[in-house]
Coordinates of C-alpha atoms in Angstrom, one line a residue:
X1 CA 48.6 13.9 -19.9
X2 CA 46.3 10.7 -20.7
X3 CA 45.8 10.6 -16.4
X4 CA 44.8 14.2 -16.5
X5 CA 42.6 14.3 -19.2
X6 CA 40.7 10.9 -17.4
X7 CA 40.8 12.5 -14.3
X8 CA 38.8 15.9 -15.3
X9 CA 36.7 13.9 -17.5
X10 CA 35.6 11.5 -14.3
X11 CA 33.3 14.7 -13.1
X12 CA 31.7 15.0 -15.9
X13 CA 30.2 11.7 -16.1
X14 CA 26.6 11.8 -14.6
X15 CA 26.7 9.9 -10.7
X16 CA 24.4 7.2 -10.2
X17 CA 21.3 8.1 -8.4
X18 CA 21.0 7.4 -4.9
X19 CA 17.3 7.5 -5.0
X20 CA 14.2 6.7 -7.5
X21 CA 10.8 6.6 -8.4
X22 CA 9.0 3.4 -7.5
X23 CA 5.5 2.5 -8.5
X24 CA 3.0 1.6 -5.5
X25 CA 0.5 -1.6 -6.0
X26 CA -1.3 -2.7 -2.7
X27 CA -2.9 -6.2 -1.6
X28 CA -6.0 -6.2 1.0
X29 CA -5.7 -9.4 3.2
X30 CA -8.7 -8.8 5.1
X31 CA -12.6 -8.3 4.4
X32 CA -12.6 -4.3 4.4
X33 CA -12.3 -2.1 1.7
X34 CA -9.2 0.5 1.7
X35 CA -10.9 3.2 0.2
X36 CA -7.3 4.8 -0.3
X37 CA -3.7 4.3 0.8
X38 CA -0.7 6.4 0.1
X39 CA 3.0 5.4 0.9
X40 CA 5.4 8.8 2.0
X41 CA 2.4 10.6 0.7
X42 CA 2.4 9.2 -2.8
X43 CA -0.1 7.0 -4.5
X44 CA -3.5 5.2 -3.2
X45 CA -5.9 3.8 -5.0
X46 CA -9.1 1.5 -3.5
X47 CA -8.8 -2.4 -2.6
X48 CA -11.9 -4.4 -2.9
X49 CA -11.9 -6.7 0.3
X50 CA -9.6 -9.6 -0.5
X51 CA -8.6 -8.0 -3.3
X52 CA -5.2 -6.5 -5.0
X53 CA -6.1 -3.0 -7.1
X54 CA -5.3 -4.7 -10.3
X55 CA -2.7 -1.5 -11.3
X56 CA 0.0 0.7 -10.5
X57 CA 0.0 4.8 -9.1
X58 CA 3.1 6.3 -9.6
X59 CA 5.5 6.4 -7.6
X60 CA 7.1 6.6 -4.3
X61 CA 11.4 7.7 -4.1
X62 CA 13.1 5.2 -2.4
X63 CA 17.0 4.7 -2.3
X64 CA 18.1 2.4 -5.3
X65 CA 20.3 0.7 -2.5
X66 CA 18.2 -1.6 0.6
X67 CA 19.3 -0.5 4.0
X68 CA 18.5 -1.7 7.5
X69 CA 16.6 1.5 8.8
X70 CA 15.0 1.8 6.0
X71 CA 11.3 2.5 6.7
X72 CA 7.6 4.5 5.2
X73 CA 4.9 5.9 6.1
X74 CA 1.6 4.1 5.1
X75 CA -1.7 6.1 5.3
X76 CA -4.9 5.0 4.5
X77 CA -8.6 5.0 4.6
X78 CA -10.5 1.9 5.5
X79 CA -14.2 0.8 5.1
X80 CA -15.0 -1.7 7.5
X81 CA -18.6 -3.3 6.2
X82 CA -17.8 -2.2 2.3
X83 CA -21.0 -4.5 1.1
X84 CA -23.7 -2.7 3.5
X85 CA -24.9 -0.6 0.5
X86 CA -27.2 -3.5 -0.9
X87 CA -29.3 -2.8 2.3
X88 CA -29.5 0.7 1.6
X89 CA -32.7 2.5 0.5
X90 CA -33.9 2.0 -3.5
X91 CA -33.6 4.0 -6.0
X92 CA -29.8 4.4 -6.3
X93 CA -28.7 7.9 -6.0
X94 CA -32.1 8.9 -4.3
X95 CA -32.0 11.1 -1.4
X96 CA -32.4 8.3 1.1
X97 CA -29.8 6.6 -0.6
X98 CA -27.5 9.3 -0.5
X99 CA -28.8 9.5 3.0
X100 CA -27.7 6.3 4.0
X101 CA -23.9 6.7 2.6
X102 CA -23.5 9.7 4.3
X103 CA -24.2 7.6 7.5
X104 CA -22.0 4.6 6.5
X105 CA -18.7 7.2 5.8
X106 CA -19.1 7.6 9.7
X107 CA -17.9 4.0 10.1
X108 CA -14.6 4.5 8.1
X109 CA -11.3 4.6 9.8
X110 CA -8.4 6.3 9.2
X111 CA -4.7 4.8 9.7
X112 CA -1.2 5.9 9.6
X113 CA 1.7 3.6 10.4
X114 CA 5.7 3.7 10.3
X115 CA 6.7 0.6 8.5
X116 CA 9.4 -1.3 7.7
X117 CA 10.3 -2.1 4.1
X118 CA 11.9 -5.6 3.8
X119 CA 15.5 -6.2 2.2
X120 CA 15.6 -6.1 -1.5
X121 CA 18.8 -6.5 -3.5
X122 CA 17.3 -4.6 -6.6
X123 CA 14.8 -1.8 -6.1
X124 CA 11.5 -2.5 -7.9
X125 CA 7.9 -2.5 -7.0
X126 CA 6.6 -1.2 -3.8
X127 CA 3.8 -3.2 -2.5
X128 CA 1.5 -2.7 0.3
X129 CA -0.5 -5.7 2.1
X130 CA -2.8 -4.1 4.4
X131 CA -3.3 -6.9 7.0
X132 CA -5.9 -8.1 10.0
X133 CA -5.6 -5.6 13.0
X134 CA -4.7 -2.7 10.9
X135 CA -1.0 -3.9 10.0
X136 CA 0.8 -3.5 7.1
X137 CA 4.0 -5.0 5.3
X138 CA 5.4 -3.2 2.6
X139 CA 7.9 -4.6 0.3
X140 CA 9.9 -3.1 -3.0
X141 CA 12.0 -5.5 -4.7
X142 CA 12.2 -6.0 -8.1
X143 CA 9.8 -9.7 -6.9
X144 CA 6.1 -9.8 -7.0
X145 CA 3.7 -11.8 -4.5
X146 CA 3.9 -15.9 -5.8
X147 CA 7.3 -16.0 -6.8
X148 CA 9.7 -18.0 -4.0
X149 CA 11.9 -14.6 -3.5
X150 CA 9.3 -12.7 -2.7
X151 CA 9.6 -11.5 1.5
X152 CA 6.0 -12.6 2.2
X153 CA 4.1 -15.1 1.9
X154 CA 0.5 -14.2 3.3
X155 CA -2.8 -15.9 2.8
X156 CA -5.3 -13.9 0.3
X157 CA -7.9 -14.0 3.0
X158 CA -6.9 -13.3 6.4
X159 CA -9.6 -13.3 9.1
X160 CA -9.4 -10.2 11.9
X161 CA -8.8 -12.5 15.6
X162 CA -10.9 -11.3 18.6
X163 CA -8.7 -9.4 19.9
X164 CA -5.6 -7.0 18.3
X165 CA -2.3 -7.1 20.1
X166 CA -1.5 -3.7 21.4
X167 CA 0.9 -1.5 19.4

């Protein structure tokens, strides 16, 4: 009876989740702005150049388990000259001003990519390092950038080369 009882009981308890919410922080290696990301369609907030966004969005699912094909989709937005505003037209907000942004959004890019997310043993954060010739590297362990487990180990400031190798 005591068998039974544990048996019928065993599908009541609540399974463990195969996926979860992850919150999304992103890194920019290079000297453009990332006006907005998104990972799977969740998240994005700006990067200065050089910069990390200093926050969390919420959240992208991922599975609570690491496997080998286990990629996202990274979108985002990029400004490639982010400081040319201080050449822009006076006053601020003026029509020539307003002019001048207009002209600059021409210059932005947009980027989509199909990325790999590196091993981790423990799901955790999912960060995004937007790299020189419009790479990224996305990881989600339950690390963070500095510490000796982390997956990557990339420079703050990364310089774009001449030339990009081909996709």
């Amino acid at each position: 009876l005591v068998c039974v009882v544990g048996i019928t009981l065993q599908g009541c308890a609540e399974p463990k989740p195969r996926m979860l919410g992850a919150p999304i922080e992103g890194y920019s290696h290079t000297s453009a702005a990332i006006n907005r990301f998104s990972v799977n369609g969740n998240g994005g907030p700006n990067l200065s150049p050089y910069g990390y966004n200093g926050g969390q969005m919420c959240c992208v699912a991922l599975p609570v388990k690491w496997r080998p094909d286990l990629t996202v989709v990274v979108e985002w937005e990029k400004d490639p000259d982010p400081h040319a505003y201080v050449n822009w037209p006076k006053p601020r907000f003026s029509d020539a001003w307003r002019e001048a942004a207009k002209e600059h959004k021409k210059n932005y890019t947009r980027h989509s990519v199909i990325a790999p997310v590196a091993r981790y043993e423990e799901l955790g954060l999912v960060n995004v390092h937007f790299l020189p010739c419009n790479q990224v590297a996305v990881s989600a362990g339950a690390t963070y950038p500095g510490r000796p487990d982390y997956p990557f180990h990339f420079p703050q400031k990364m310089d774009e080369p001449q030339t990009c190798p081909k996709p």
